PDB file of C-alpha atoms in Angstrom:
ATOM      1  CA  MET W 906     165.538  74.135 130.100  1.00  0.00           C
ATOM      2  CA  ASN W 907     167.387  71.533 128.059  1.00  0.00           C
ATOM      3  CA  TRP W 908     168.251  71.745 124.354  1.00  0.00           C
ATOM      4  CA  ILE W 909     165.326  69.505 123.347  1.00  0.00           C
ATOM      5  CA  GLU W 910     162.916  72.001 124.923  1.00  0.00           C
ATOM      6  CA  VAL W 911     164.736  74.821 123.120  1.00  0.00           C
ATOM      7  CA  LEU W 912     164.316  72.866 119.880  1.00  0.00           C
ATOM      8  CA  GLY W 913     160.530  72.596 120.518  1.00  0.00           C
ATOM      9  CA  ILE W 914     160.304  76.366 121.217  1.00  0.00           C
ATOM     10  CA  VAL W 915     162.266  77.284 118.036  1.00  0.00           C
ATOM     11  CA  ALA W 916     159.983  74.854 116.059  1.00  0.00           C
ATOM     12  CA  ALA W 917     156.821  76.455 117.475  1.00  0.00           C
ATOM     13  CA  CYS W 918     158.128  79.978 116.706  1.00  0.00           C
ATOM     14  CA  CYS W 919     158.875  78.968 113.101  1.00  0.00           C
ATOM     15  CA  THR W 920     155.467  77.435 112.389  1.00  0.00           C
ATOM     16  CA  THR W 921     153.724  80.320 114.142  1.00  0.00           C
ATOM     17  CA  VAL W 922     155.542  83.337 112.615  1.00  0.00           C
ATOM     18  CA  SER W 923     155.719  81.731 109.113  1.00  0.00           C
ATOM     19  CA  PHE W 924     152.184  82.956 108.407  1.00  0.00           C
ATOM     20  CA  LEU W 925     153.273  86.616 108.923  1.00  0.00           C
ATOM     21  CA  PRO W 926     155.217  87.036 105.583  1.00  0.00           C
ATOM     22  CA  GLN W 927     152.280  85.371 103.760  1.00  0.00           C
ATOM     23  CA  ALA W 928     149.738  87.705 105.396  1.00  0.00           C
ATOM     24  CA  ILE W 929     151.911  90.797 104.636  1.00  0.00           C
ATOM     25  CA  LYS W 930     152.353  89.700 100.982  1.00  0.00           C
ATOM     26  CA  THR W 931     148.650  89.003 100.541  1.00  0.00           C
ATOM     27  CA  ILE W 932     147.608  92.365 102.158  1.00  0.00           C
ATOM     28  CA  ARG W 933     150.088  94.294 100.012  1.00  0.00           C
ATOM     29  CA  GLU W 934     149.652  92.570  96.659  1.00  0.00           C
ATOM     30  CA  LYS W 935     146.039  91.260  96.910  1.00  0.00           C
ATOM     31  CA  ASP W 936     147.195  88.387  94.672  1.00  0.00           C
ATOM     32  CA  THR W 937     145.304  85.351  95.967  1.00  0.00           C
ATOM     33  CA  SER W 938     144.899  83.328  92.714  1.00  0.00           C
ATOM     34  CA  GLY W 939     147.476  80.672  93.790  1.00  0.00           C
ATOM     35  CA  ILE W 940     146.195  80.451  97.329  1.00  0.00           C
ATOM     36  CA  SER W 941     143.885  77.555  98.241  1.00  0.00           C
ATOM     37  CA  ALA W 942     140.634  78.683  99.994  1.00  0.00           C
ATOM     38  CA  SER W 943     140.211  75.056 101.247  1.00  0.00           C
ATOM     39  CA  MET W 944     143.646  75.154 102.920  1.00  0.00           C
ATOM     40  CA  TYR W 945     142.926  78.400 104.764  1.00  0.00           C
ATOM     41  CA  PHE W 946     139.408  77.344 105.718  1.00  0.00           C
ATOM     42  CA  ILE W 947     140.574  74.044 107.196  1.00  0.00           C
ATOM     43  CA  PHE W 948     143.764  75.590 108.736  1.00  0.00           C
ATOM     44  CA  THR W 949     141.879  78.498 110.377  1.00  0.00           C
ATOM     45  CA  THR W 950     139.306  76.026 111.778  1.00  0.00           C
ATOM     46  CA  GLY W 951     142.149  73.848 113.084  1.00  0.00           C
ATOM     47  CA  THR W 952     143.913  76.730 114.817  1.00  0.00           C
ATOM     48  CA  ILE W 953     140.605  77.851 116.468  1.00  0.00           C
ATOM     49  CA  LEU W 954     140.131  74.246 117.691  1.00  0.00           C
ATOM     50  CA  TRP W 955     143.773  74.244 118.965  1.00  0.00           C
ATOM     51  CA  LEU W 956     143.120  77.592 120.713  1.00  0.00           C
ATOM     52  CA  SER W 957     140.029  76.070 122.394  1.00  0.00           C
ATOM     53  CA  TYR W 958     142.098  73.029 123.377  1.00  0.00           C
ATOM     54  CA  GLY W 959     144.778  75.289 124.854  1.00  0.00           C
ATOM     55  CA  LEU W 960     142.154  77.241 126.839  1.00  0.00           C
ATOM     56  CA  LEU W 961     140.488  74.053 128.150  1.00  0.00           C
ATOM     57  CA  THR W 962     143.781  72.425 129.164  1.00  0.00           C
ATOM     58  CA  ASN W 963     145.245  75.726 130.451  1.00  0.00           C
ATOM     59  CA  ASN W 964     148.269  75.348 128.110  1.00  0.00           C
ATOM     60  CA  PHE W 965     149.626  78.829 127.550  1.00  0.00           C
ATOM     61  CA  PRO W 966     152.115  78.062 124.658  1.00  0.00           C
ATOM     62  CA  ILE W 967     149.287  76.303 122.682  1.00  0.00           C
ATOM     63  CA  MET W 968     146.961  79.299 123.361  1.00  0.00           C
ATOM     64  CA  LEU W 969     149.509  81.920 122.377  1.00  0.00           C
ATOM     65  CA  ALA W 970     150.770  80.159 119.183  1.00  0.00           C
ATOM     66  CA  ASN W 971     147.260  79.455 117.921  1.00  0.00           C
ATOM     67  CA  ALA W 972     145.829  82.832 118.846  1.00  0.00           C
ATOM     68  CA  ILE W 973     148.530  84.445 116.625  1.00  0.00           C
ATOM     69  CA  THR W 974     148.240  81.882 113.786  1.00  0.00           C
ATOM     70  CA  SER W 975     144.423  81.895 113.704  1.00  0.00           C
ATOM     71  CA  VAL W 976     144.341  85.681 113.236  1.00  0.00           C
ATOM     72  CA  LEU W 977     146.968  85.601 110.410  1.00  0.00           C
ATOM     73  CA  ALA W 978     145.271  82.652 108.649  1.00  0.00           C
ATOM     74  CA  ALA W 979     141.842  84.297 108.957  1.00  0.00           C
ATOM     75  CA  ILE W 980     143.169  87.496 107.379  1.00  0.00           C
ATOM     76  CA  ILE W 981     144.539  85.463 104.416  1.00  0.00           C
ATOM     77  CA  LEU W 982     141.242  83.619 104.116  1.00  0.00           C
ATOM     78  CA  LEU W 983     139.257  86.896 104.107  1.00  0.00           C
ATOM     79  CA  TYR W 984     141.507  88.313 101.382  1.00  0.00           C
ATOM     80  CA  LYS W 985     141.053  85.126  99.362  1.00  0.00           C
ATOM     81  CA  PHE W 986     137.253  85.690  99.368  1.00  0.00           C
ATOM     82  CA  ARG W 987     137.531  89.453  98.905  1.00  0.00           C
ATOM     83  CA  TYR W 988     140.062  89.382  95.986  1.00  0.00           C
ATOM     84  CA  LYS W 989     139.340  86.212  94.023  1.00  0.00           C
TER      85      LYS W 989
ATOM     86  CA  MET B1189     139.583  59.294 125.688  1.00  0.00           C
ATOM     87  CA  ASN B1190     137.578  62.353 126.837  1.00  0.00           C
ATOM     88  CA  TRP B1191     136.076  65.033 124.531  1.00  0.00           C
ATOM     89  CA  ILE B1192     138.972  67.448 125.120  1.00  0.00           C
ATOM     90  CA  GLU B1193     141.416  64.859 123.754  1.00  0.00           C
ATOM     91  CA  VAL B1194     139.111  64.315 120.784  1.00  0.00           C
ATOM     92  CA  LEU B1195     139.102  68.121 120.237  1.00  0.00           C
ATOM     93  CA  GLY B1196     142.949  68.068 120.207  1.00  0.00           C
ATOM     94  CA  ILE B1197     143.011  65.212 117.678  1.00  0.00           C
ATOM     95  CA  VAL B1198     140.511  66.930 115.358  1.00  0.00           C
ATOM     96  CA  ALA B1199     142.532  70.173 115.655  1.00  0.00           C
ATOM     97  CA  ALA B1200     145.748  68.292 114.781  1.00  0.00           C
ATOM     98  CA  CYS B1201     144.034  66.590 111.798  1.00  0.00           C
ATOM     99  CA  CYS B1202     142.785  70.000 110.486  1.00  0.00           C
ATOM    100  CA  THR B1203     146.143  71.776 110.681  1.00  0.00           C
ATOM    101  CA  THR B1204     147.926  68.761 109.151  1.00  0.00           C
ATOM    102  CA  VAL B1205     145.611  67.916 106.223  1.00  0.00           C
ATOM    103  CA  SER B1206     144.972  71.593 105.396  1.00  0.00           C
ATOM    104  CA  PHE B1207     148.224  71.670 103.374  1.00  0.00           C
ATOM    105  CA  LEU B1208     146.976  68.887 101.073  1.00  0.00           C
ATOM    106  CA  PRO B1209     144.497  71.035  99.043  1.00  0.00           C
ATOM    107  CA  GLN B1210     147.168  73.784  98.676  1.00  0.00           C
ATOM    108  CA  ALA B1211     149.748  71.217  97.456  1.00  0.00           C
ATOM    109  CA  ILE B1212     147.227  69.738  94.984  1.00  0.00           C
ATOM    110  CA  LYS B1213     146.248  73.209  93.675  1.00  0.00           C
ATOM    111  CA  THR B1214     149.898  74.283  93.315  1.00  0.00           C
ATOM    112  CA  ILE B1215     150.910  71.040  91.502  1.00  0.00           C
ATOM    113  CA  ARG B1216     147.909  71.268  89.142  1.00  0.00           C
ATOM    114  CA  GLU B1217     147.919  74.955  88.338  1.00  0.00           C
ATOM    115  CA  LYS B1218     151.616  75.883  88.923  1.00  0.00           C
ATOM    116  CA  ASP B1219     150.376  79.336  89.969  1.00  0.00           C
ATOM    117  CA  THR B1220     152.690  80.406  92.790  1.00  0.00           C
ATOM    118  CA  SER B1221     152.641  84.200  92.333  1.00  0.00           C
ATOM    119  CA  GLY B1222     150.524  84.838  95.462  1.00  0.00           C
ATOM    120  CA  ILE B1223     152.423  82.308  97.571  1.00  0.00           C
ATOM    121  CA  SER B1224     155.094  83.600  99.974  1.00  0.00           C
ATOM    122  CA  ALA B1225     158.454  81.807  99.644  1.00  0.00           C
ATOM    123  CA  SER B1226     159.414  83.139 103.101  1.00  0.00           C
ATOM    124  CA  MET B1227     156.313  81.533 104.614  1.00  0.00           C
ATOM    125  CA  TYR B1228     157.082  78.130 103.126  1.00  0.00           C
ATOM    126  CA  PHE B1229     160.758  78.315 103.876  1.00  0.00           C
ATOM    127  CA  ILE B1230     160.145  79.162 107.575  1.00  0.00           C
ATOM    128  CA  PHE B1231     157.193  76.760 107.851  1.00  0.00           C
ATOM    129  CA  THR B1232     159.085  73.797 106.289  1.00  0.00           C
ATOM    130  CA  THR B1233     162.033  74.477 108.614  1.00  0.00           C
ATOM    131  CA  GLY B1234     159.634  74.595 111.541  1.00  0.00           C
ATOM    132  CA  THR B1235     157.957  71.268 110.722  1.00  0.00           C
ATOM    133  CA  ILE B1236     161.398  69.561 110.275  1.00  0.00           C
ATOM    134  CA  LEU B1237     162.377  70.920 113.714  1.00  0.00           C
ATOM    135  CA  TRP B1238     159.029  69.638 115.120  1.00  0.00           C
ATOM    136  CA  LEU B1239     159.684  66.248 113.498  1.00  0.00           C
ATOM    137  CA  SER B1240     163.120  66.129 115.161  1.00  0.00           C
ATOM    138  CA  TYR B1241     161.508  67.117 118.534  1.00  0.00           C
ATOM    139  CA  GLY B1242     158.954  64.331 118.059  1.00  0.00           C
ATOM    140  CA  LEU B1243     161.693  61.788 117.330  1.00  0.00           C
ATOM    141  CA  LEU B1244     163.830  62.913 120.296  1.00  0.00           C
ATOM    142  CA  THR B1245     160.899  62.865 122.728  1.00  0.00           C
ATOM    143  CA  ASN B1246     159.393  59.693 121.205  1.00  0.00           C
ATOM    144  CA  ASN B1247     156.073  61.513 120.603  1.00  0.00           C
ATOM    145  CA  PHE B1248     154.338  59.620 117.817  1.00  0.00           C
ATOM    146  CA  PRO B1249     151.504  62.138 117.049  1.00  0.00           C
ATOM    147  CA  ILE B1250     154.060  64.970 116.710  1.00  0.00           C
ATOM    148  CA  MET B1251     156.261  62.806 114.442  1.00  0.00           C
ATOM    149  CA  LEU B1252     153.326  61.735 112.213  1.00  0.00           C
ATOM    150  CA  ALA B1253     151.686  65.173 111.813  1.00  0.00           C
ATOM    151  CA  ASN B1254     154.993  66.917 111.047  1.00  0.00           C
ATOM    152  CA  ALA B1255     156.268  64.197 108.735  1.00  0.00           C
ATOM    153  CA  ILE B1256     153.136  64.689 106.593  1.00  0.00           C
ATOM    154  CA  THR B1257     153.107  68.491 106.775  1.00  0.00           C
ATOM    155  CA  SER B1258     156.861  68.863 106.086  1.00  0.00           C
ATOM    156  CA  VAL B1259     156.553  66.863 102.871  1.00  0.00           C
ATOM    157  CA  LEU B1260     153.498  68.892 101.710  1.00  0.00           C
ATOM    158  CA  ALA B1261     155.099  72.230 102.609  1.00  0.00           C
ATOM    159  CA  ALA B1262     158.398  71.266 100.930  1.00  0.00           C
ATOM    160  CA  ILE B1263     156.521  70.395  97.684  1.00  0.00           C
ATOM    161  CA  ILE B1264     154.833  73.812  97.693  1.00  0.00           C
ATOM    162  CA  LEU B1265     158.216  75.500  98.366  1.00  0.00           C
ATOM    163  CA  LEU B1266     159.885  73.612  95.498  1.00  0.00           C
ATOM    164  CA  TYR B1267     157.046  74.613  93.124  1.00  0.00           C
ATOM    165  CA  LYS B1268     157.433  78.239  94.292  1.00  0.00           C
ATOM    166  CA  PHE B1269     161.093  78.194  93.226  1.00  0.00           C
ATOM    167  CA  ARG B1270     160.462  76.180  90.070  1.00  0.00           C
ATOM    168  CA  TYR B1271     157.483  78.251  88.760  1.00  0.00           C
ATOM    169  CA  LYS B1272     158.137  81.818  89.894  1.00  0.00           C
TER     170      LYS B1272
END
């Protein structure tokens, strides 16, 4: 593995795990007034499509990253609708 | 282009443009109380790393998607620090 591949893996880890602190904050505080429902609707749809793409092309990193992110984004979206 | 490639492009468009409604909402309303600074710090870092990866591997779709998303995420992060 060369350093460019390592860079890609670090990048993927960042964009994937970044939704965890937002999900924890939203679950704890139930403050969703500043959160855009459109963003989380479009983003969750996108990650589900990415997950499907990963499954269809047998690409494990795409599957794993988007399985995690789609769950976190869906939780935030559900809280947005539950606690307007 | 087969339908699986189209699926990947639609997925990429969704996850990229999803940050636009959040940026517009944040700029208009300046309500950042429910937004996680950690999320936007890690996410912006991740998209800048992805952009670097795209430049180093000469991958235009990765460059384009992450150039757009890094700017939108950085705007949201700046508003989070400016309007706590």
